[in-house]
Tab-separated table of C-alpha atoms in Angstrom:
chain	number	residue	atom	x	y	z
A	1	UNK	CA	0.607	-0.194	0.303
A	2	UNK	CA	1.653	3.468	-1.098
A	3	UNK	CA	2.225	5.863	1.827
A	4	UNK	CA	-0.313	8.042	-0.515
A	5	UNK	CA	-2.988	5.907	-0.490
A	6	UNK	CA	-3.019	5.206	2.986
A	7	UNK	CA	-2.783	8.799	4.368
A	8	UNK	CA	-6.061	9.001	2.536
A	9	UNK	CA	-7.634	5.919	3.928
A	10	UNK	CA	-6.546	7.533	7.748
A	11	UNK	CA	-7.963	9.983	6.887
A	12	UNK	CA	-11.488	8.528	5.805
A	13	UNK	CA	-11.165	6.894	8.762
A	14	UNK	CA	-10.879	9.638	10.653
A	15	UNK	CA	-14.149	11.319	9.198
A	16	UNK	CA	-15.898	8.288	9.009
A	17	UNK	CA	-15.588	7.382	12.919
A	18	UNK	CA	-16.238	10.928	13.612
A	19	UNK	CA	-19.781	10.455	11.814
A	20	UNK	CA	-20.765	7.416	13.539
A	21	UNK	CA	-20.226	9.327	16.234
A	22	UNK	CA	-21.911	12.167	15.461
A	23	UNK	CA	-24.971	10.539	14.361
A	24	UNK	CA	-25.699	7.733	16.809
A	25	UNK	CA	-25.083	11.378	19.770
A	26	UNK	CA	-27.361	12.591	17.880
A	27	UNK	CA	-29.659	9.586	17.463
A	28	UNK	CA	-29.763	8.736	21.236
A	29	UNK	CA	-29.319	5.380	20.781
A	30	UNK	CA	-27.666	3.025	18.656
A	31	UNK	CA	-25.394	0.304	17.354
A	32	UNK	CA	-21.346	1.420	18.207
A	33	UNK	CA	-19.693	-1.332	18.872
A	34	UNK	CA	-19.520	-2.934	15.766
A	35	UNK	CA	-20.032	-0.222	13.898
A	36	UNK	CA	-16.741	1.283	15.453
A	37	UNK	CA	-15.447	-2.034	14.696
A	38	UNK	CA	-15.698	-1.984	11.098
A	39	UNK	CA	-14.254	1.663	10.164
A	40	UNK	CA	-10.414	-0.029	9.285
A	41	UNK	CA	-12.045	-2.103	6.792
A	42	UNK	CA	-14.098	0.117	5.153
A	43	UNK	CA	-12.134	3.291	4.933
A	44	UNK	CA	-9.537	0.830	3.111
A	45	UNK	CA	-12.589	-0.887	0.548
A	46	UNK	CA	-13.419	3.029	-0.645
A	47	UNK	CA	-10.391	4.578	-1.179
A	48	UNK	CA	-8.509	1.816	-2.729
A	49	UNK	CA	-10.321	-1.704	-3.130
A	50	UNK	CA	-13.690	-1.293	-4.246
A	51	UNK	CA	-14.877	-0.270	-7.839
A	52	UNK	CA	-17.336	2.272	-7.677
A	53	UNK	CA	-19.122	5.201	-8.712
A	54	UNK	CA	-21.167	7.770	-6.231
A	55	UNK	CA	-22.341	9.936	-9.421
A	56	UNK	CA	-23.939	5.888	-10.273
A	57	UNK	CA	-24.418	4.092	-7.259
A	58	UNK	CA	-25.998	1.065	-10.593
A	59	UNK	CA	-23.694	1.034	-12.516
A	60	UNK	CA	-22.926	-2.888	-13.325
A	61	UNK	CA	-19.374	-2.598	-12.916
A	62	UNK	CA	-19.264	-1.318	-9.931
A	63	UNK	CA	-18.235	-4.706	-6.872
A	64	UNK	CA	-20.763	-4.806	-4.186
A	65	UNK	CA	-20.916	-4.941	0.003
A	66	UNK	CA	-23.280	-6.856	2.166
A	67	UNK	CA	-22.981	-5.611	4.886
A	68	UNK	CA	-24.534	-8.927	6.993
A	69	UNK	CA	-24.188	-7.428	9.943
A	70	UNK	CA	-26.961	-4.510	8.601
A	71	UNK	CA	-27.070	-3.163	12.368
A	72	UNK	CA	-23.551	-1.605	11.500
A	73	UNK	CA	-25.334	0.756	9.435
A	74	UNK	CA	-24.215	3.942	11.097
A	75	UNK	CA	-20.229	3.056	9.422
A	76	UNK	CA	-21.886	2.569	6.084
A	77	UNK	CA	-24.457	5.367	5.351
A	78	UNK	CA	-20.899	7.483	6.864
A	79	UNK	CA	-18.795	5.931	4.562
A	80	UNK	CA	-21.548	7.006	1.950
A	81	UNK	CA	-21.317	9.387	2.775
A	82	UNK	CA	-18.228	10.963	3.734
A	83	UNK	CA	-17.726	9.306	-0.471
A	84	UNK	CA	-20.154	11.885	-2.145
A	85	UNK	CA	-22.991	9.286	-2.704
A	86	UNK	CA	-26.034	11.817	-0.346
A	87	UNK	CA	-25.959	14.580	0.957
A	88	UNK	CA	-23.663	14.894	4.430
A	89	UNK	CA	-27.220	16.253	6.804
A	90	UNK	CA	-29.096	13.130	5.628
A	91	UNK	CA	-26.470	11.455	8.927
A	92	UNK	CA	-28.372	13.592	11.088
A	93	UNK	CA	-31.952	11.936	10.292
A	94	UNK	CA	-30.633	7.814	10.689
A	95	UNK	CA	-33.935	5.870	11.907
A	96	UNK	CA	-35.512	9.516	11.929
A	97	UNK	CA	-39.489	9.062	9.966
A	98	UNK	CA	-39.493	8.602	6.420
A	99	UNK	CA	-35.543	8.565	6.317
A	100	UNK	CA	-33.590	7.116	3.964
A	101	UNK	CA	-30.437	5.980	6.473
A	102	UNK	CA	-33.137	3.185	8.665
A	103	UNK	CA	-31.209	0.790	11.390
A	104	UNK	CA	-30.809	-1.262	8.513
A	105	UNK	CA	-29.071	-1.667	6.236
A	106	UNK	CA	-31.842	-0.888	2.749
A	107	UNK	CA	-30.349	-1.019	-0.873
A	108	UNK	CA	-34.361	0.264	-1.752
A	109	UNK	CA	-33.687	3.427	0.116
A	110	UNK	CA	-29.874	4.529	0.358
A	111	UNK	CA	-27.734	5.344	-2.978
A	112	UNK	CA	-24.649	3.017	-2.759
A	113	UNK	CA	-26.191	0.385	-0.315
A	114	UNK	CA	-25.787	-2.976	-2.500
A	115	UNK	CA	-28.287	-5.364	-0.374
A	116	UNK	CA	-30.550	-5.288	2.580
A	117	UNK	CA	-29.919	-6.860	5.280
A	118	UNK	CA	-30.266	-6.993	9.175
A	119	UNK	CA	-32.293	-10.287	10.077
A	120	UNK	CA	-28.141	-12.306	11.432
A	121	UNK	CA	-27.043	-14.796	8.640
A	122	UNK	CA	-29.735	-13.479	5.448
A	123	UNK	CA	-26.522	-11.806	4.019
A	124	UNK	CA	-24.465	-14.623	3.323
A	125	UNK	CA	-27.063	-16.250	0.677
A	126	UNK	CA	-27.796	-12.971	-0.832
A	127	UNK	CA	-23.381	-12.171	-1.367
A	128	UNK	CA	-23.461	-16.358	-2.630
A	129	UNK	CA	-25.723	-15.629	-5.469
A	130	UNK	CA	-24.358	-12.289	-5.768
A	131	UNK	CA	-21.106	-13.998	-6.436
A	132	UNK	CA	-22.354	-16.603	-8.717
A	133	UNK	CA	-24.507	-14.276	-10.479
A	134	UNK	CA	-21.631	-12.160	-11.489
A	135	UNK	CA	-19.170	-15.153	-12.515
A	136	UNK	CA	-22.053	-16.986	-14.947
A	137	UNK	CA	-22.168	-13.273	-16.640
A	138	UNK	CA	-18.304	-12.958	-16.475
A	139	UNK	CA	-17.818	-10.669	-14.786
A	140	UNK	CA	-14.438	-9.386	-12.605
A	141	UNK	CA	-16.696	-7.633	-9.536
A	142	UNK	CA	-15.709	-8.579	-6.975
A	143	UNK	CA	-18.341	-9.453	-3.677
A	144	UNK	CA	-17.237	-8.460	-0.604
A	145	UNK	CA	-19.806	-10.058	2.522
A	146	UNK	CA	-18.889	-8.761	5.742
A	147	UNK	CA	-20.305	-11.107	8.927
A	148	UNK	CA	-19.874	-10.731	12.698
A	149	UNK	CA	-18.548	-13.191	14.675
A	150	UNK	CA	-22.083	-13.293	16.961
A	151	UNK	CA	-23.737	-13.869	13.302
A	152	UNK	CA	-21.606	-16.392	12.836
A	153	UNK	CA	-24.497	-18.689	15.396
A	154	UNK	CA	-26.893	-19.139	12.625
A	155	UNK	CA	-26.827	-22.018	10.869
A	156	UNK	CA	-27.453	-20.230	6.928
A	157	UNK	CA	-23.922	-18.606	7.069
A	158	UNK	CA	-22.187	-22.290	7.264
A	159	UNK	CA	-24.616	-23.118	4.501
A	160	UNK	CA	-23.997	-19.948	2.222
A	161	UNK	CA	-20.363	-20.668	3.228
A	162	UNK	CA	-20.799	-24.168	2.154
A	163	UNK	CA	-21.575	-22.804	-1.682
A	164	UNK	CA	-19.173	-19.898	-1.664
A	165	UNK	CA	-16.461	-22.889	-1.452
A	166	UNK	CA	-18.341	-25.577	-3.475
A	167	UNK	CA	-18.270	-23.635	-6.223
A	168	UNK	CA	-14.944	-21.760	-6.065
A	169	UNK	CA	-16.400	-18.662	-6.199
A	170	UNK	CA	-12.820	-16.721	-6.342
A	171	UNK	CA	-14.806	-13.619	-6.194
A	172	UNK	CA	-16.962	-13.317	-2.598
A	173	UNK	CA	-14.103	-12.313	-0.118
A	174	UNK	CA	-16.020	-12.891	3.470
A	175	UNK	CA	-15.255	-10.637	5.898
A	176	UNK	CA	-15.232	-11.825	9.619
A	177	UNK	CA	-15.602	-9.115	12.213
A	178	UNK	CA	-13.710	-10.332	14.956
A	179	UNK	CA	-14.860	-7.996	17.772
A	180	UNK	CA	-15.474	-11.084	20.593
A	181	UNK	CA	-18.742	-9.281	22.093
A	182	UNK	CA	-22.245	-10.461	20.818
A	183	UNK	CA	-25.266	-8.251	22.020
A	184	UNK	CA	-25.737	-10.725	24.693
A	185	UNK	CA	-21.815	-10.877	26.334
A	186	UNK	CA	-19.065	-12.283	24.716
A	187	UNK	CA	-18.922	-14.505	22.086
A	188	UNK	CA	-17.281	-17.605	24.038
A	189	UNK	CA	-20.163	-16.518	26.844
A	190	UNK	CA	-22.601	-17.420	24.555
A	191	UNK	CA	-21.363	-19.908	22.067
A	192	UNK	CA	-18.824	-20.700	22.147
A	193	UNK	CA	-17.482	-19.240	18.715
A	194	UNK	CA	-14.322	-22.062	17.821
A	195	UNK	CA	-11.412	-20.602	15.836
A	196	UNK	CA	-12.679	-19.150	12.719
A	197	UNK	CA	-9.078	-19.774	10.358
A	198	UNK	CA	-9.584	-22.911	10.767
A	199	UNK	CA	-13.130	-23.447	10.302
A	200	UNK	CA	-12.986	-21.426	7.506
A	201	UNK	CA	-10.277	-23.513	6.359
A	202	UNK	CA	-12.392	-26.388	6.566
A	203	UNK	CA	-15.230	-24.922	4.727
A	204	UNK	CA	-13.142	-24.826	1.964
A	205	UNK	CA	-11.200	-20.777	2.199
A	206	UNK	CA	-8.197	-19.149	1.832
A	207	UNK	CA	-8.282	-17.670	4.846
A	208	UNK	CA	-5.948	-15.247	6.671
A	209	UNK	CA	-6.199	-13.250	10.025
A	210	UNK	CA	-4.371	-9.566	10.465
A	211	UNK	CA	-5.211	-6.581	13.006
A	212	UNK	CA	-8.648	-5.476	11.825
A	213	UNK	CA	-7.532	-2.330	13.041
A	214	UNK	CA	-4.667	-1.523	10.401
A	215	UNK	CA	-5.643	-0.502	7.503
A	216	UNK	CA	-2.237	-1.367	5.500
A	217	UNK	CA	-2.852	-5.298	7.537
A	218	UNK	CA	-6.271	-4.889	6.188
A	219	UNK	CA	-5.323	-3.796	2.199
A	220	UNK	CA	-2.436	-6.529	2.252
A	221	UNK	CA	-4.542	-9.329	3.132
A	222	UNK	CA	-7.141	-8.527	0.194
A	223	UNK	CA	-4.710	-8.104	-2.625
A	224	UNK	CA	-3.565	-11.215	-1.774
A	225	UNK	CA	-6.570	-12.701	-1.344
A	226	UNK	CA	-7.216	-11.444	-4.877
A	227	UNK	CA	-3.991	-12.826	-6.273
A	228	UNK	CA	-6.190	-16.478	-5.786
A	229	UNK	CA	-8.474	-17.454	-7.664
A	230	UNK	CA	-8.861	-20.883	-6.880
A	231	UNK	CA	-10.994	-20.639	-3.879
A	232	UNK	CA	-13.313	-19.026	-2.085
A	233	UNK	CA	-11.108	-16.061	0.403
A	234	UNK	CA	-11.908	-15.363	3.741
A	235	UNK	CA	-10.000	-12.880	5.810
A	236	UNK	CA	-11.050	-12.407	9.991
A	237	UNK	CA	-10.420	-9.667	11.337
A	238	UNK	CA	-9.179	-9.197	14.562
A	239	UNK	CA	-10.963	-6.643	15.713
A	240	UNK	CA	-11.565	-4.666	18.958
A	241	UNK	CA	-15.835	-3.442	19.400
A	242	UNK	CA	-15.781	-0.001	19.910
A	243	UNK	CA	-12.443	1.105	18.030
A	244	UNK	CA	-10.425	4.275	18.868
A	245	UNK	CA	-12.859	5.689	21.599
A	246	UNK	CA	-10.850	3.736	24.897
A	247	UNK	CA	-14.955	4.840	26.240
A	248	UNK	CA	-16.653	2.331	23.825
A	249	UNK	CA	-13.567	-0.585	24.331
A	250	UNK	CA	-13.849	-1.159	27.713
A	251	UNK	CA	-17.299	-0.630	27.899
A	252	UNK	CA	-19.227	-3.439	29.296
A	253	UNK	CA	-22.561	-3.983	27.292
A	254	UNK	CA	-21.091	-1.186	23.894
A	255	UNK	CA	-23.168	-3.816	21.495
A	256	UNK	CA	-25.697	-0.838	21.048
A	257	UNK	CA	-26.187	2.119	23.778
A	258	UNK	CA	-28.117	5.094	24.696
A	259	UNK	CA	-26.645	8.828	25.279
A	260	UNK	CA	-28.882	9.043	28.049
A	261	UNK	CA	-25.685	10.368	31.256
A	262	UNK	CA	-23.535	13.838	31.506
A	263	UNK	CA	-19.858	10.831	31.262
A	264	UNK	CA	-20.793	9.166	27.608
A	265	UNK	CA	-21.847	12.429	26.121
A	266	UNK	CA	-18.807	14.157	27.547
A	267	UNK	CA	-17.370	11.087	26.291
A	268	UNK	CA	-18.587	11.567	23.286
A	269	UNK	CA	-17.918	15.328	22.823
A	270	UNK	CA	-13.925	15.178	23.578
A	271	UNK	CA	-13.906	11.988	20.606
A	272	UNK	CA	-15.210	13.597	18.414
A	273	UNK	CA	-13.376	17.323	19.725
A	274	UNK	CA	-10.435	15.349	18.907
A	275	UNK	CA	-10.973	13.169	15.510
A	276	UNK	CA	-11.615	16.895	14.053
A	277	UNK	CA	-8.514	17.611	15.639
A	278	UNK	CA	-7.071	15.082	13.781
A	279	UNK	CA	-9.043	15.331	10.211
A	280	UNK	CA	-7.938	19.304	10.196
A	281	UNK	CA	-4.636	18.897	10.134
A	282	UNK	CA	-4.244	15.886	8.086
A	283	UNK	CA	-5.751	17.841	5.667
A	284	UNK	CA	-3.279	20.773	6.771
């Protein structure tokens, strides 16, 4: 990854993290933990890896993203706004009546969203179908499937993975956001998650594991996956739920939170101010 590309992606990550904090604070509640853990992945995809055109969201040659963990909609909305798919003012309409930015991603409402998701597990099947269709058409477009580790409790995920592997859909890269926590506790407490690298390998995936908060490491893993044309590809992202803000990283229940006290609001204000300063310094 070139230095200029890393700088661009790092700047985008700061903007997206700030936007996620601002929109959820404005809304007063929302899925903070699993949105922040995906910031670096989204920053790399939308600066370097993803073929996309904000002026033509339905561009036939685009790569597709399926955010199967659709409750992380805030991070998707933030990166789409920053890339110019729609006005940034929309971010403050999250979950409003009649909004184009519902709690979970909806392809019929939001420019740049390729799949309606949120019922956990179903996005994996959508991505399998999209990737198979693109392969049959002879397209060189990629399908990027993003799933949560808690989501992998759903059997549908493994049925879809079996299909992707059996069809050797190397054009589908599966990202597992391994942030170790889900709605009701840690993934180990709720249902022992096994070793995702070994499990994906057993299913027939060429599998890597990287620091999911390291943009350069993520980018290198994607580049390596794109070189493999003989099998399906998976990248396990070793992430921190609530990444980038210590308060949210260490909160016990950080899957979804409410901005209903002085501590959380002050912390958010301070984090936004720090990110604004970082952004200003990078753009100077």
